[in-house]
Tab-separated table of C-alpha atoms in Angstrom:
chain	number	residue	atom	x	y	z
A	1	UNK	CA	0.000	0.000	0.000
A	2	UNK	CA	3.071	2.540	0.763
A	3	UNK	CA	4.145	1.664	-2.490
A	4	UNK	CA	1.111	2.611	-4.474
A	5	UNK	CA	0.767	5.528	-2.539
A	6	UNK	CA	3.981	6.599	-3.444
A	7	UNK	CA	3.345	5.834	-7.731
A	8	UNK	CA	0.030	7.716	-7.544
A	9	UNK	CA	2.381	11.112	-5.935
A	10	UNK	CA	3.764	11.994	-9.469
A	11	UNK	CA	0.563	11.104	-11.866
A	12	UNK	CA	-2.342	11.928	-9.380
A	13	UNK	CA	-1.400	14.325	-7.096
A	14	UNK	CA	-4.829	16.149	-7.981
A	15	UNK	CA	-6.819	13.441	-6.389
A	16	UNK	CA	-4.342	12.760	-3.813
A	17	UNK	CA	-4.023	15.942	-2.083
A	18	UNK	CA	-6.954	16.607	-0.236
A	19	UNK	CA	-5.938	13.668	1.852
A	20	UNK	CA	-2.584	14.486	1.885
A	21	UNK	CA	-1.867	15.268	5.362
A	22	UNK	CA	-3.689	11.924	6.295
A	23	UNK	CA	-1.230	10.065	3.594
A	24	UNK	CA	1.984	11.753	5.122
A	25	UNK	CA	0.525	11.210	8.824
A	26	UNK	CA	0.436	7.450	8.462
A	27	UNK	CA	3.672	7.195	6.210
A	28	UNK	CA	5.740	9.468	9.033
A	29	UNK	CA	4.889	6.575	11.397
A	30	UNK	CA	5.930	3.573	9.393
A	31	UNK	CA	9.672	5.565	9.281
A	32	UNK	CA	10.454	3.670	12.501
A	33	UNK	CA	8.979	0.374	11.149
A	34	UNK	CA	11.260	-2.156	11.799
A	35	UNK	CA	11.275	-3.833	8.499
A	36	UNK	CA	14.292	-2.325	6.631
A	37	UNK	CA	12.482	-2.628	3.092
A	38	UNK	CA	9.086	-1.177	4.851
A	39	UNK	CA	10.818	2.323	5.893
A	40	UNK	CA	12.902	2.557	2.781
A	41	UNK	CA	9.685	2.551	1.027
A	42	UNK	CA	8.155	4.695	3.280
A	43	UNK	CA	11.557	7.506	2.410
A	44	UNK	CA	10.742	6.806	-0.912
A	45	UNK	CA	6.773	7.542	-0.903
A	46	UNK	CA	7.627	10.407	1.442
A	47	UNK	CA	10.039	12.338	-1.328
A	48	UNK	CA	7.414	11.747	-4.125
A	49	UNK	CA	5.173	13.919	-1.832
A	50	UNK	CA	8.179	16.520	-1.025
A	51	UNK	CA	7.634	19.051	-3.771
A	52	UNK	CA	3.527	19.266	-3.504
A	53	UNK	CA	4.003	19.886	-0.176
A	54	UNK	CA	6.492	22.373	-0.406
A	55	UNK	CA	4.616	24.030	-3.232
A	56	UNK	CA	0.877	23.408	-0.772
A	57	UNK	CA	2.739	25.525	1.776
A	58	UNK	CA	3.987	28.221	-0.079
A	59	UNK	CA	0.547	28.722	-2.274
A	60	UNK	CA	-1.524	32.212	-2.396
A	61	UNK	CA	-5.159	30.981	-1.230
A	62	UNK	CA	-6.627	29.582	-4.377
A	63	UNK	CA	-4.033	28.146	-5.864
A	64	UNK	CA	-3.760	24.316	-6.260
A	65	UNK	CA	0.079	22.689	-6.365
A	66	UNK	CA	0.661	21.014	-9.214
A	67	UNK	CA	-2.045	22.499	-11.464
A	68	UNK	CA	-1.289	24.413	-14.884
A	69	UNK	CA	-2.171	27.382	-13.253
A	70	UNK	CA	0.157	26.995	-10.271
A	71	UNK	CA	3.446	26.283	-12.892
A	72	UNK	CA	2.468	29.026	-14.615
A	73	UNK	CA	2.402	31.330	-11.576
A	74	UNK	CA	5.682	29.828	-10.540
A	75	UNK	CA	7.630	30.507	-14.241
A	76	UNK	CA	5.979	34.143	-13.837
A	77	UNK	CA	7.914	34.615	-10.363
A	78	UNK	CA	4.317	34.969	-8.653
A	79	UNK	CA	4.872	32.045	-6.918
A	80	UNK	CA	8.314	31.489	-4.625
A	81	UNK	CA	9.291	28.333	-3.239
């Protein structure tokens, strides 16, 4: 399941991120896991998230990460990261 969510962070982030902060909540947890493969693929689901939550921080009210109008505010310089 950490796996999948991790796939769907690059093609669906859309869908994905009204329920981010529920995603990243139960992924922070499963970084102390202590299956070796089970937190590597938690890293590895958590840095597909990185840059929509970096860009969901650092959006004006209205703007959606990841959308064409978001990229477009960020190649204008209206939107820092």
């Amino acid at each position: 399941a950490i796996l999948a969510l991790g796939a769907l962070a690059k093609g669906c982030i859309r869908s994905v991120l009204p329920n981010l902060h529920q995603f990243i909540g139960s992924m922070i947890v499963l970084v102390d896991d202590p299956h070796p493969l089970v937190r590597s693929i938690t890293c590895w689901s958590l840095s597909r998230f990185s840059c929509s939550m970096v860009e969901a921080a650092h959006s004006p009210e209205g703007v959606e990460p990841g959308t064409p109008e978001a990229e477009a505010k960020k190649q204008q310089g209206q939107l820092q990261l």
